[in-house]
Amino acid sequence: MKNFLKSFAIASVIAAQPISVFAQDEGTLRITIDEGIIEPMPIALPTFVAGSGANEYVQKVTDVIIQDLVGTGLFRAIPKDAHISTITDFAAPVEYANWKAINADALVTGNATNAGGKLTLQFRLHDVTGQRNIGEGMQFVAGSDSWRRMAHKVADVIYARLTGEEGYFDSRVVYIAEEGPKNDRKKRLAVMDYDGANIRYLTDSNSIVLAPRFSPNAREIVYTSYETGQPTVFTMNVDTLARRALDQTPGMTFAPRFSPDGTKVVMSLADRGNTDIYMMDIQSAQKTRLTDSAAIETAPSFSPDGSQIVFESDRGGGQQIYIMDANGGGVRKVSNGNGNYGTPVWSPRGDMIAFTKMVNGRFHIGVMRTDGSNEKLLTASFLDEGPTWSPNGRVVMFFRETPGESGAPSLHSVDITGRNLKKIPTPTFGSDPAWSNLLD
Amino acid sequence: MQITKLAIAAIAVLSVAACDKNNGLDDGPMDGVNGANAGMTGNSDNISASNLDPSSIAYFKETIGDRVLFAVDQVQLAPEGAATLDKQAGWLIANPNVSILIEGHADEQGTREYNLALGARRASSVSNYLASKGVPDSRLKTITYGKERPLEVCSTEVCYSKNRRAVTVVAGGLGS
């Protein structure tokens, strides 16, 4: 925990710093995420104290922090009307007995001030039973229109201190917003906060767009568009919306993903009916062919260290998952169960692969170790497809499509324990989600 | 009343009696001819049955048959499909000035990327067949739509079987 702040580099947008020096204490309060039944940790999050100019922010900031933490399924917020005391002075000593009395294990106290368009959030995390702080108090400073991101950052710190793992709240999701009837679906690229807030549409619906993926720094995306008249991999800057076809040579390209260092894109190219995997260096536009079988090879995804690529192929008959070295060598089959496997995605921790499994007419999102062992199916439905990992590798988001003529897709997430399945709210139908890394 | 459906756009009465409606594939909408049809309703006994201009796109779509269907996860042509493509090849050779785009499609029972690849295979399967029958390779362009453009919207085999298709679109996008 002492090193925690180091990983929280001061960013251009939101500055994070310790606000006071307490005796460093690892604390004993800790929730362990494992396969067992979890009793959510009771946590008290009284509304942040409103300092000067911050009245309009304190409730919504507090609400976002609560939603983030409770949304993980690991925490239970003790309702405000059960609180027997309030925090009116962030600097005053906490009366731990008042929080112990309502069975809070953890308590978050916070303060907000707003001056000259700059919002400052300060907070402390308390171990109620141990009557002490967990880690140092921290503050975030940024333009007040970034209040949501600041709240997510506070929640990320709380999550990290209580679970020992990195959070995932200050992150974004790029996906395909869908509207219209099933046989005339209009698709647009959209980006939003991980929780569905702050949606922005990046394209109009004139061309089919598919399967966007973030660059490592979340400023660029790669995706497939039909605007050239055929499926073509494009890159787009999420801020300026400037876009270009990645490969200027003709051919149908799709299923792109960035390398972990952001310098390359791995993707599929269909040539005379045969789909293989290619690596393209973004700067030089040099393209290297990685597979050359007559089978379908697609849906490539890098390992986090960039040394290997997981992909799907039907070279053995059905659709299955394989891993190769990043130069195309050393191919080995990974999936080994019944049914077909597709859309493999390497976890950010490097130890797991999430996938779509099709068996007996049902679709599942599952995870397995990179050697194919410990396969675990997390969901089941008419059509669940396209997992993407949370930045900390604890949650996968995917889309679920309902059957029939009014069938439509929507975004869902589920913990890799199989718990906490929930729908992500979006204003339209949604498919093909891709989660960013934690933002700077 | 299949004959009436076919009769509408006829300008010249040509003796192409081989209106092969037996392939069972050809139940799509008759774009651009319904207006004429509406004008003749109520008097159908007096409609003289005739045939489409054999060089028309409507003739290609309705009489030749603009699409072939595939079994689940397959790209091989069934005998009916090959028969349709034989007729397509003959028509395309007889009409050398139309442009051709072969669209490959998949049903919804598959993942997006795989279905794009499968659609590419199906389009290529048709393209290769037409080339083998003498249609110049330079005229044959393919595109895959994967599962992005279903024709039928139910989630049973009745619809899936019509969505697993390759459509030969001639002269500018009247197909699919």
Coordinates of C-alpha atoms in Angstrom, one line a residue:
Chain A
M1 CA 0.0 0.0 0.0
K2 CA 2.9 2.4 0.5
N3 CA 3.5 2.3 -3.2
F4 CA 0.0 3.0 -4.1
L5 CA 0.4 6.7 -4.8
K6 CA 3.2 6.0 -7.1
S7 CA 0.9 4.2 -9.4
F8 CA -1.4 7.1 -9.2
A9 CA 0.7 9.5 -11.3
I10 CA -0.3 13.1 -11.3
A11 CA -2.3 13.5 -14.5
S12 CA -2.8 16.4 -16.7
V13 CA -6.5 16.4 -16.1
I14 CA -7.0 15.3 -12.5
A15 CA -4.2 15.9 -10.0
A16 CA -4.1 13.4 -7.1
Q17 CA -2.1 13.9 -4.0
P18 CA -2.0 13.0 -0.3
I19 CA -3.6 15.6 1.9
S20 CA -2.2 14.7 5.3
V21 CA 0.3 12.3 6.7
F22 CA -1.1 9.7 9.0
A23 CA 0.9 6.9 10.4
Q24 CA 1.0 4.5 7.5
D25 CA -1.0 1.5 8.3
E26 CA -1.8 -1.5 6.2
G27 CA -4.9 -2.0 8.2
T28 CA -6.6 -5.3 8.8
L29 CA -9.8 -4.4 7.0
R30 CA -9.7 -6.2 3.7
I31 CA -12.3 -7.9 1.5
T32 CA -10.9 -10.9 -0.4
I33 CA -12.4 -11.6 -3.9
D34 CA -12.6 -15.3 -4.5
E35 CA -14.9 -18.0 -5.6
G36 CA -16.7 -18.4 -2.3
I37 CA -20.0 -16.7 -1.3
I38 CA -19.3 -13.1 -0.6
E39 CA -21.1 -11.2 2.1
P40 CA -20.8 -7.6 0.9
M41 CA -18.8 -5.4 3.2
P42 CA -21.0 -2.8 4.9
I43 CA -19.7 0.6 4.2
A44 CA -20.9 4.0 5.3
L45 CA -20.5 6.9 2.8
P46 CA -22.1 10.0 4.3
T47 CA -22.5 12.8 1.9
F48 CA -19.3 14.8 1.4
V49 CA -19.1 18.0 3.3
A50 CA -19.9 20.9 1.1
G51 CA -17.1 23.5 1.4
S52 CA -17.3 26.8 -0.4
G53 CA -18.9 26.7 -3.8
A54 CA -19.4 22.9 -3.8
N55 CA -23.1 22.6 -2.7
E56 CA -24.2 21.4 -6.1
Y57 CA -21.5 18.7 -6.3
V58 CA -21.4 16.9 -3.0
Q59 CA -24.5 14.7 -3.3
K60 CA -23.8 13.6 -6.9
V61 CA -20.2 12.9 -6.2
T62 CA -21.1 10.8 -3.2
D63 CA -23.8 9.0 -5.2
V64 CA -21.4 8.1 -8.0
I65 CA -18.9 6.7 -5.4
I66 CA -21.6 4.7 -3.8
Q67 CA -22.9 3.4 -7.2
D68 CA -19.3 2.4 -8.2
L69 CA -18.6 0.5 -5.0
V70 CA -22.1 -1.1 -4.6
G71 CA -22.1 -2.0 -8.3
T72 CA -19.2 -4.4 -7.8
G73 CA -21.3 -6.6 -5.5
L74 CA -18.6 -6.5 -3.0
F75 CA -19.9 -3.6 -0.9
R76 CA -23.2 -2.7 0.7
A77 CA -23.8 0.9 1.4
I78 CA -25.5 1.5 4.7
P79 CA -28.6 3.7 3.9
K80 CA -28.3 7.3 4.8
D81 CA -31.4 7.2 7.0
A82 CA -29.7 4.6 9.1
H83 CA -26.8 6.9 9.9
I84 CA -27.0 8.2 13.5
S85 CA -24.4 10.9 13.0
T86 CA -23.3 13.2 10.2
I87 CA -20.0 14.5 9.1
T88 CA -20.0 18.3 9.2
D89 CA -16.3 18.9 9.5
F90 CA -13.9 16.9 7.5
A91 CA -11.0 17.9 9.7
A92 CA -12.6 17.0 13.0
P93 CA -11.9 13.6 14.5
V94 CA -14.3 10.8 13.6
E95 CA -16.6 9.5 16.3
Y96 CA -16.1 5.8 15.4
A97 CA -18.6 4.6 18.0
N98 CA -21.4 6.2 15.9
W99 CA -20.4 4.2 12.9
K100 CA -19.7 1.0 14.8
A101 CA -23.2 1.3 16.2
I102 CA -24.7 0.9 12.7
N103 CA -22.4 -2.0 11.8
A104 CA -20.2 -0.2 9.3
D105 CA -16.9 -1.9 8.7
A106 CA -15.6 0.9 6.6
L107 CA -16.4 4.6 6.5
V108 CA -15.5 7.2 3.9
T109 CA -15.4 10.9 4.9
G110 CA -15.0 13.5 2.3
N111 CA -15.0 17.2 1.6
A112 CA -15.5 19.2 -1.6
T113 CA -14.7 22.8 -2.5
N114 CA -15.1 24.6 -5.7
A115 CA -13.4 27.8 -6.7
G116 CA -12.6 29.4 -10.0
G117 CA -14.1 26.4 -11.9
K118 CA -11.7 24.0 -10.0
L119 CA -13.3 21.3 -7.9
T120 CA -11.3 19.8 -5.1
L121 CA -12.4 16.5 -3.6
Q122 CA -10.7 15.3 -0.3
F123 CA -11.5 12.0 1.4
R124 CA -10.3 9.6 4.0
L125 CA -11.1 5.9 4.3
H126 CA -11.6 4.6 7.8
D127 CA -11.5 1.2 9.4
V128 CA -14.3 1.6 11.8
T129 CA -13.5 -1.4 14.1
G130 CA -9.8 -0.6 14.1
Q131 CA -10.6 3.1 14.6
R132 CA -8.0 4.2 12.2
N133 CA -7.4 5.4 8.7
I134 CA -6.7 3.0 5.8
G135 CA -4.0 4.7 3.8
E136 CA -3.5 8.4 3.6
G137 CA -6.2 11.0 3.0
M138 CA -6.1 12.1 -0.6
Q139 CA -7.4 14.9 -2.7
F140 CA -8.2 15.2 -6.4
V141 CA -8.2 18.6 -8.1
A142 CA -9.7 19.2 -11.6
G143 CA -12.1 21.3 -13.6
S144 CA -15.5 21.0 -12.0
D145 CA -16.9 19.5 -15.2
S146 CA -14.8 16.4 -14.5
W147 CA -16.6 15.8 -11.2
R148 CA -17.8 12.4 -12.4
R149 CA -14.3 11.2 -13.2
M150 CA -13.0 12.5 -9.9
A151 CA -15.7 10.6 -8.1
H152 CA -14.7 7.4 -10.0
K153 CA -11.1 8.0 -9.0
V154 CA -12.1 8.3 -5.4
A155 CA -14.0 5.0 -5.7
D156 CA -11.0 3.4 -7.4
V157 CA -8.8 4.3 -4.5
I158 CA -11.3 3.0 -2.0
Y159 CA -11.8 -0.3 -4.0
A160 CA -8.0 -0.7 -4.2
R161 CA -7.4 -0.2 -0.5
L162 CA -10.2 -2.5 0.5
T163 CA -9.6 -5.3 -2.0
G164 CA -5.8 -5.0 -2.6
E165 CA -6.6 -4.9 -6.4
E166 CA -6.7 -2.0 -8.8
G167 CA -10.1 -0.5 -9.5
Y168 CA -11.9 -0.1 -12.8
F169 CA -14.3 2.8 -12.4
D170 CA -12.4 5.6 -14.1
S171 CA -12.6 3.9 -17.5
R172 CA -14.6 4.1 -20.7
V173 CA -16.4 1.7 -23.0
V174 CA -16.6 2.1 -26.7
Y175 CA -19.5 0.2 -28.3
I176 CA -21.9 0.1 -31.2
A177 CA -25.2 1.9 -30.6
E178 CA -27.9 0.2 -32.6
E179 CA -31.4 1.4 -33.6
G180 CA -34.2 0.4 -35.9
P181 CA -35.7 -2.9 -37.0
K182 CA -33.7 -6.1 -37.1
N183 CA -33.6 -6.2 -40.9
D184 CA -32.6 -2.6 -41.2
R185 CA -30.4 -1.9 -38.2
K186 CA -28.6 1.4 -38.0
K187 CA -25.3 1.3 -36.2
R188 CA -23.1 4.1 -34.8
L189 CA -19.9 4.2 -32.8
A190 CA -20.4 5.4 -29.3
V191 CA -18.2 6.0 -26.3
M192 CA -19.3 6.3 -22.7
D193 CA -18.1 6.0 -19.1
Y194 CA -18.0 2.4 -17.9
D195 CA -21.3 2.9 -16.1
G196 CA -23.2 4.3 -19.1
A197 CA -22.8 8.0 -18.3
N198 CA -21.5 10.7 -20.7
I199 CA -22.4 9.0 -24.0
R200 CA -20.9 10.5 -27.1
Y201 CA -21.6 9.3 -30.6
L202 CA -18.6 9.2 -32.9
T203 CA -20.1 8.4 -36.3
D204 CA -23.5 8.8 -38.0
S205 CA -25.4 5.7 -39.1
N206 CA -24.8 6.0 -42.8
S207 CA -22.3 3.0 -42.8
I208 CA -22.2 -0.2 -40.9
V209 CA -19.6 0.0 -38.1
L210 CA -18.5 -2.9 -36.1
A211 CA -16.4 -4.0 -33.1
P212 CA -14.4 -0.9 -32.0
R213 CA -11.4 -1.4 -29.7
F214 CA -9.5 1.1 -27.7
S215 CA -5.8 1.9 -28.0
P216 CA -3.8 1.4 -24.7
N217 CA -4.2 5.1 -23.8
A218 CA -7.9 5.2 -24.8
R219 CA -7.4 8.1 -27.2
E220 CA -7.7 6.1 -30.4
I221 CA -9.9 3.3 -31.5
V222 CA -9.8 0.8 -34.3
Y223 CA -13.0 -0.5 -35.8
T224 CA -14.5 -1.9 -38.9
S225 CA -16.5 0.4 -41.2
Y226 CA -18.3 -0.2 -44.5
E227 CA -17.9 3.4 -45.6
T228 CA -15.5 2.4 -48.4
G229 CA -18.1 0.0 -49.7
Q230 CA -16.6 -3.1 -48.0
P231 CA -15.5 -4.0 -44.5
T232 CA -12.4 -1.9 -43.8
V233 CA -10.4 -1.4 -40.6
F234 CA -10.3 2.3 -39.6
T235 CA -8.5 4.2 -36.8
M236 CA -10.2 7.2 -35.2
N237 CA -9.0 9.7 -32.7
V238 CA -11.8 9.8 -30.1
D239 CA -11.4 13.5 -29.4
T240 CA -11.0 15.0 -32.8
L241 CA -12.9 12.2 -34.6
A242 CA -10.2 12.3 -37.4
R243 CA -10.3 8.9 -39.0
R244 CA -8.5 7.0 -41.7
A245 CA -8.4 3.5 -43.3
L246 CA -5.6 1.7 -41.7
D247 CA -4.6 -0.4 -44.8
Q248 CA -4.7 1.5 -48.1
T249 CA -4.5 -1.6 -50.2
P250 CA -7.8 -3.1 -51.3
G251 CA -9.2 -6.0 -49.4
M252 CA -11.8 -6.8 -46.7
T253 CA -10.3 -6.2 -43.3
F254 CA -12.0 -6.6 -39.9
A255 CA -11.5 -7.8 -36.3
P256 CA -8.7 -5.3 -35.4
R257 CA -7.0 -4.9 -32.1
F258 CA -4.1 -2.8 -30.9
S259 CA -0.9 -4.3 -29.5
P260 CA -0.3 -3.5 -25.9
D261 CA 2.3 -0.8 -26.8
G262 CA -0.1 0.8 -29.2
T263 CA 2.3 0.7 -32.2
K264 CA 0.7 -2.2 -34.1
V265 CA -2.8 -3.5 -35.0
V266 CA -3.5 -7.2 -35.5
M267 CA -6.5 -7.9 -37.7
S268 CA -8.1 -10.2 -40.2
L269 CA -8.0 -9.9 -44.0
A270 CA -10.2 -11.9 -46.3
D271 CA -8.6 -12.6 -49.6
R272 CA -10.5 -14.6 -52.2
G273 CA -12.7 -16.1 -49.5
N274 CA -9.8 -17.0 -47.2
T275 CA -9.6 -15.1 -43.9
D276 CA -6.1 -14.9 -42.2
I277 CA -4.5 -12.8 -39.5
Y278 CA -2.1 -10.0 -40.3
M279 CA -0.1 -7.6 -38.2
M280 CA 0.2 -4.0 -39.3
D281 CA 2.8 -1.5 -38.0
I282 CA 0.8 1.7 -37.7
Q283 CA 3.6 4.1 -38.5
S284 CA 5.1 2.3 -41.5
A285 CA 1.9 0.6 -42.7
Q286 CA 4.0 -2.5 -43.1
K287 CA 1.8 -5.6 -43.1
T288 CA 3.0 -9.0 -42.0
R289 CA 1.0 -12.2 -42.5
L290 CA 0.8 -14.3 -39.4
T291 CA -1.4 -17.2 -40.5
D292 CA -1.7 -18.9 -43.9
S293 CA -4.0 -21.8 -43.6
A294 CA -7.1 -22.3 -45.8
A295 CA -9.2 -22.1 -42.7
I296 CA -10.9 -19.1 -41.1
E297 CA -8.5 -17.3 -38.7
T298 CA -9.9 -14.3 -37.0
A299 CA -10.6 -12.4 -33.7
P300 CA -6.9 -12.0 -32.7
S301 CA -6.0 -10.5 -29.3
F302 CA -2.6 -9.9 -27.8
S303 CA -1.3 -11.1 -24.5
P304 CA -0.6 -8.1 -22.2
D305 CA 3.2 -8.5 -22.7
G306 CA 2.7 -8.4 -26.5
S307 CA 4.6 -11.7 -27.0
Q308 CA 1.6 -13.9 -28.0
I309 CA -1.7 -13.7 -29.8
V310 CA -4.8 -15.7 -29.0
F311 CA -7.2 -16.2 -32.0
E312 CA -9.9 -18.4 -33.3
S313 CA -9.6 -20.8 -36.2
D314 CA -11.7 -23.6 -37.8
R315 CA -8.6 -25.3 -39.1
G316 CA -9.6 -28.4 -37.1
G317 CA -13.2 -28.5 -38.3
G318 CA -15.1 -26.4 -35.8
Q319 CA -14.4 -22.9 -34.5
Q320 CA -11.7 -23.2 -31.7
I321 CA -9.2 -21.1 -29.8
Y322 CA -5.5 -21.1 -30.5
I323 CA -2.5 -19.2 -29.3
M324 CA 0.5 -18.3 -31.4
D325 CA 3.7 -16.3 -30.9
A326 CA 3.4 -12.7 -32.0
N327 CA 5.5 -13.6 -35.1
G328 CA 3.0 -16.3 -36.2
G329 CA 5.0 -19.3 -34.9
G330 CA 4.4 -21.8 -32.2
V331 CA 0.7 -22.3 -32.8
R332 CA -1.1 -24.5 -30.2
K333 CA -4.8 -25.3 -29.6
V334 CA -6.2 -24.0 -26.3
S335 CA -9.9 -24.8 -26.1
N336 CA -10.7 -28.4 -25.6
G337 CA -14.4 -28.7 -24.6
N338 CA -17.5 -29.6 -26.7
G339 CA -19.0 -27.0 -29.0
N340 CA -17.5 -24.0 -30.8
Y341 CA -15.4 -21.3 -29.3
G342 CA -14.9 -17.8 -30.6
T343 CA -13.9 -14.1 -29.8
P344 CA -11.0 -14.9 -27.4
V345 CA -9.7 -12.0 -25.4
W346 CA -6.6 -12.1 -23.3
S347 CA -7.1 -10.8 -19.7
P348 CA -5.1 -7.7 -18.6
R349 CA -3.5 -9.8 -15.9
G350 CA -2.3 -12.3 -18.5
D351 CA -3.6 -15.4 -16.8
M352 CA -7.0 -15.9 -18.4
I353 CA -8.8 -15.9 -21.7
A354 CA -12.4 -14.8 -22.0
F355 CA -14.4 -16.2 -24.9
T356 CA -17.8 -16.9 -26.5
K357 CA -18.8 -20.5 -26.4
M358 CA -21.6 -22.0 -28.6
V359 CA -22.9 -25.4 -27.6
N360 CA -26.2 -27.1 -28.0
G361 CA -27.8 -24.0 -29.5
R362 CA -26.9 -21.8 -26.6
F363 CA -24.3 -19.1 -26.3
H364 CA -22.1 -18.5 -23.2
I365 CA -19.5 -16.1 -22.0
G366 CA -16.7 -18.0 -20.4
V367 CA -13.2 -17.8 -19.1
M368 CA -10.3 -20.3 -19.1
R369 CA -6.7 -20.3 -18.2
T370 CA -4.3 -19.7 -21.1
D371 CA -3.5 -23.4 -21.3
G372 CA -7.3 -24.2 -21.7
S373 CA -7.7 -25.5 -18.2
N374 CA -10.3 -24.4 -15.6
E375 CA -12.9 -23.5 -18.2
K376 CA -15.8 -21.7 -16.5
L377 CA -19.0 -20.5 -18.2
L378 CA -20.3 -17.3 -16.7
T379 CA -23.5 -16.8 -18.6
A380 CA -26.0 -18.6 -20.8
S381 CA -28.6 -17.3 -23.2
F382 CA -30.0 -17.3 -26.7
L383 CA -27.0 -15.2 -27.8
D384 CA -24.2 -13.9 -25.5
E385 CA -21.2 -12.7 -27.4
G386 CA -18.0 -10.6 -27.4
P387 CA -16.5 -10.4 -23.9
T388 CA -14.2 -7.5 -23.0
W389 CA -12.2 -7.2 -19.8
S390 CA -12.4 -4.6 -17.1
P391 CA -9.0 -2.9 -16.6
N392 CA -8.4 -5.0 -13.5
G393 CA -9.4 -8.3 -15.0
R394 CA -12.2 -8.9 -12.5
V395 CA -15.2 -8.2 -14.7
V396 CA -16.2 -8.9 -18.3
M397 CA -18.7 -6.9 -20.3
F398 CA -20.4 -8.5 -23.3
F399 CA -23.6 -8.1 -25.3
R400 CA -26.7 -10.2 -25.1
E401 CA -29.1 -10.4 -28.0
T402 CA -32.7 -11.5 -27.6
P403 CA -34.4 -13.8 -30.1
G404 CA -37.2 -13.2 -32.6
E405 CA -38.2 -10.4 -34.8
S406 CA -38.1 -7.8 -32.0
G407 CA -34.8 -9.3 -30.8
A408 CA -32.1 -6.7 -30.0
P409 CA -28.7 -6.5 -28.2
S410 CA -27.9 -4.9 -25.0
L411 CA -24.7 -4.6 -22.9
H412 CA -24.2 -6.6 -19.8
S413 CA -21.4 -7.3 -17.3
V414 CA -20.6 -10.2 -15.0
D415 CA -17.8 -10.9 -12.5
I416 CA -15.4 -13.6 -13.5
T417 CA -16.7 -15.4 -10.4
G418 CA -20.0 -15.7 -12.3
R419 CA -21.7 -13.3 -9.9
N420 CA -23.2 -9.9 -10.3
L421 CA -24.6 -10.2 -13.8
K422 CA -26.2 -6.9 -14.7
K423 CA -27.3 -4.8 -17.6
I424 CA -25.4 -1.6 -18.5
P425 CA -28.0 1.1 -19.3
T426 CA -27.7 2.6 -22.8
P427 CA -30.2 4.9 -24.6
T428 CA -30.3 2.6 -27.6
F429 CA -29.6 -1.1 -28.3
G430 CA -25.9 -1.8 -27.7
S431 CA -23.4 -4.3 -29.0
D432 CA -19.7 -5.0 -29.4
P433 CA -18.5 -3.3 -26.1
A434 CA -14.7 -2.8 -25.6
W435 CA -13.4 -1.6 -22.2
S436 CA -10.5 0.9 -22.0
N437 CA -7.6 0.7 -19.6
L438 CA -7.9 3.0 -16.6
L439 CA -7.7 6.5 -17.8
D440 CA -4.7 8.7 -17.0
Chain B
M1 CA -50.8 -15.7 -59.0
Q2 CA -47.2 -15.9 -59.6
I3 CA -47.7 -15.2 -63.2
T4 CA -49.3 -11.9 -62.6
K5 CA -46.4 -10.9 -60.3
L6 CA -44.0 -11.7 -63.1
A7 CA -46.0 -10.1 -65.8
I8 CA -46.0 -6.6 -64.8
A9 CA -42.8 -5.1 -66.0
A10 CA -43.1 -6.8 -69.4
I11 CA -42.6 -4.5 -72.3
A12 CA -42.0 -6.9 -75.1
V13 CA -43.7 -10.2 -75.1
L14 CA -40.9 -12.6 -75.4
S15 CA -41.0 -16.2 -75.6
V16 CA -39.0 -17.0 -72.5
A17 CA -41.5 -19.3 -71.0
A18 CA -39.0 -21.0 -68.7
C19 CA -40.1 -19.0 -65.7
D20 CA -38.5 -21.4 -63.3
K21 CA -40.3 -20.6 -60.1
N22 CA -39.5 -24.0 -58.7
N23 CA -36.4 -23.2 -56.8
G24 CA -38.4 -21.8 -54.0
L25 CA -36.0 -19.0 -53.4
D26 CA -37.6 -16.3 -55.1
D27 CA -40.1 -14.8 -52.8
G28 CA -38.5 -11.4 -52.3
P29 CA -40.3 -8.1 -52.9
M30 CA -40.7 -7.0 -56.5
D31 CA -39.1 -3.6 -56.2
G32 CA -40.5 -1.0 -58.5
V33 CA -43.2 -3.1 -60.0
N34 CA -45.9 -3.0 -57.4
G35 CA -47.3 0.3 -58.7
A36 CA -48.1 -1.3 -62.0
N37 CA -49.5 -4.3 -60.3
A38 CA -51.8 -2.1 -58.3
G39 CA -53.2 -0.5 -61.4
M40 CA -54.3 -3.9 -62.7
T41 CA -55.9 -5.3 -59.7
G42 CA -59.6 -6.2 -59.9
N43 CA -59.3 -7.2 -63.5
S44 CA -56.8 -10.0 -63.3
D45 CA -58.6 -12.3 -65.7
N46 CA -57.8 -9.9 -68.5
I47 CA -54.1 -9.6 -67.7
S48 CA -52.1 -11.1 -70.5
A49 CA -49.2 -13.1 -69.0
S50 CA -45.9 -12.2 -70.5
N51 CA -42.4 -12.2 -69.4
L52 CA -39.8 -9.9 -68.2
D53 CA -37.3 -8.3 -70.5
P54 CA -34.6 -11.0 -70.3
S55 CA -31.9 -8.4 -70.1
S56 CA -33.5 -6.6 -67.2
I57 CA -32.3 -6.8 -63.6
A58 CA -35.8 -7.8 -62.6
Y59 CA -35.6 -10.8 -64.9
F60 CA -32.2 -11.7 -63.4
K61 CA -33.6 -11.5 -59.9
E62 CA -37.0 -13.2 -60.5
T63 CA -36.4 -15.6 -63.3
I64 CA -32.8 -16.5 -63.2
G65 CA -32.7 -16.3 -59.4
D66 CA -30.2 -13.9 -57.8
R67 CA -29.3 -16.0 -54.7
V68 CA -28.2 -19.4 -53.5
L69 CA -28.6 -20.7 -50.0
F70 CA -26.3 -22.6 -47.7
A71 CA -26.5 -25.2 -45.0
V72 CA -25.5 -24.3 -41.5
D73 CA -21.8 -23.3 -41.3
Q74 CA -21.3 -24.5 -44.9
V75 CA -20.0 -22.9 -48.0
Q76 CA -20.5 -25.8 -50.5
L77 CA -23.1 -25.3 -53.1
A78 CA -26.2 -27.5 -53.0
P79 CA -27.4 -28.9 -56.4
E80 CA -30.2 -26.3 -56.6
G81 CA -27.6 -23.6 -55.9
A82 CA -25.3 -24.8 -58.6
A83 CA -28.3 -24.9 -61.0
T84 CA -29.1 -21.3 -60.2
L85 CA -25.5 -20.3 -60.7
D86 CA -25.4 -22.1 -64.1
K87 CA -28.2 -19.9 -65.2
Q88 CA -26.6 -16.8 -63.6
A89 CA -23.4 -17.5 -65.5
G90 CA -25.3 -17.8 -68.8
W91 CA -27.1 -14.5 -68.1
L92 CA -23.9 -12.7 -67.1
I93 CA -22.1 -13.8 -70.2
A94 CA -25.0 -12.7 -72.3
N95 CA -25.1 -9.4 -70.5
P96 CA -21.4 -8.4 -70.4
N97 CA -22.0 -4.8 -69.4
V98 CA -23.6 -5.2 -66.0
S99 CA -21.4 -4.9 -63.0
I100 CA -21.6 -7.7 -60.4
L101 CA -21.2 -7.8 -56.7
I102 CA -21.6 -11.0 -54.8
E103 CA -22.7 -10.6 -51.2
G104 CA -22.1 -13.3 -48.7
H105 CA -24.4 -13.5 -45.7
A106 CA -24.7 -15.6 -42.5
D107 CA -27.5 -16.3 -40.1
E108 CA -27.4 -14.9 -36.6
Q109 CA -26.2 -18.1 -35.0
G110 CA -22.6 -17.3 -34.9
T111 CA -20.1 -14.7 -33.6
R112 CA -19.6 -11.5 -35.6
E113 CA -16.1 -12.0 -36.9
Y114 CA -16.5 -15.6 -37.8
N115 CA -19.7 -14.8 -39.7
L116 CA -17.9 -12.1 -41.6
A117 CA -15.3 -14.7 -42.6
L118 CA -18.0 -17.2 -43.4
G119 CA -19.8 -14.6 -45.6
A120 CA -16.6 -14.0 -47.4
R121 CA -16.2 -17.7 -48.0
R122 CA -19.7 -18.0 -49.3
A123 CA -19.3 -15.1 -51.7
S124 CA -16.1 -16.5 -52.9
S125 CA -17.7 -19.9 -53.4
V126 CA -20.2 -18.3 -55.8
S127 CA -17.5 -16.2 -57.4
N128 CA -15.3 -19.2 -58.1
Y129 CA -18.2 -21.2 -59.5
L130 CA -19.3 -18.4 -61.9
A131 CA -15.7 -18.0 -63.0
S132 CA -15.5 -21.7 -63.7
K133 CA -18.5 -21.3 -65.9
G134 CA -16.8 -18.6 -68.0
V135 CA -17.7 -15.3 -66.3
P136 CA -14.5 -13.3 -66.5
D137 CA -12.8 -13.0 -63.1
S138 CA -12.3 -9.3 -63.6
R139 CA -16.1 -8.8 -63.4
L140 CA -16.6 -10.7 -60.2
K141 CA -16.4 -8.7 -57.0
T142 CA -17.3 -10.0 -53.6
I143 CA -18.3 -8.6 -50.2
T144 CA -19.2 -10.1 -46.9
Y145 CA -22.0 -8.8 -44.6
G146 CA -21.7 -11.6 -42.1
K147 CA -24.8 -11.5 -39.9
E148 CA -25.3 -7.7 -40.4
R149 CA -28.0 -7.8 -43.0
P150 CA -30.6 -10.5 -42.2
L151 CA -33.4 -10.7 -44.7
E152 CA -35.7 -12.6 -42.4
V153 CA -36.1 -11.7 -38.7
C154 CA -37.4 -14.7 -36.9
S155 CA -35.0 -16.8 -34.8
T156 CA -35.8 -20.2 -36.2
E157 CA -34.5 -22.3 -39.1
V158 CA -37.3 -21.1 -41.3
C159 CA -35.6 -17.7 -41.3
Y160 CA -32.0 -18.8 -40.8
S161 CA -32.2 -20.9 -44.0
K162 CA -33.1 -17.8 -46.0
N163 CA -30.4 -15.7 -44.4
R164 CA -27.6 -18.1 -45.1
R165 CA -27.2 -16.8 -48.6
A166 CA -25.0 -15.4 -51.3
V167 CA -26.8 -12.8 -53.5
T168 CA -25.5 -11.8 -56.9
V169 CA -26.3 -8.1 -57.2
V170 CA -26.1 -6.7 -60.7
A171 CA -25.9 -3.2 -61.9
G172 CA -26.1 -1.2 -58.8
G173 CA -27.6 -2.6 -55.6
L174 CA -31.1 -3.8 -56.3
G175 CA -30.3 -7.1 -54.6
S176 CA -29.9 -8.4 -51.2

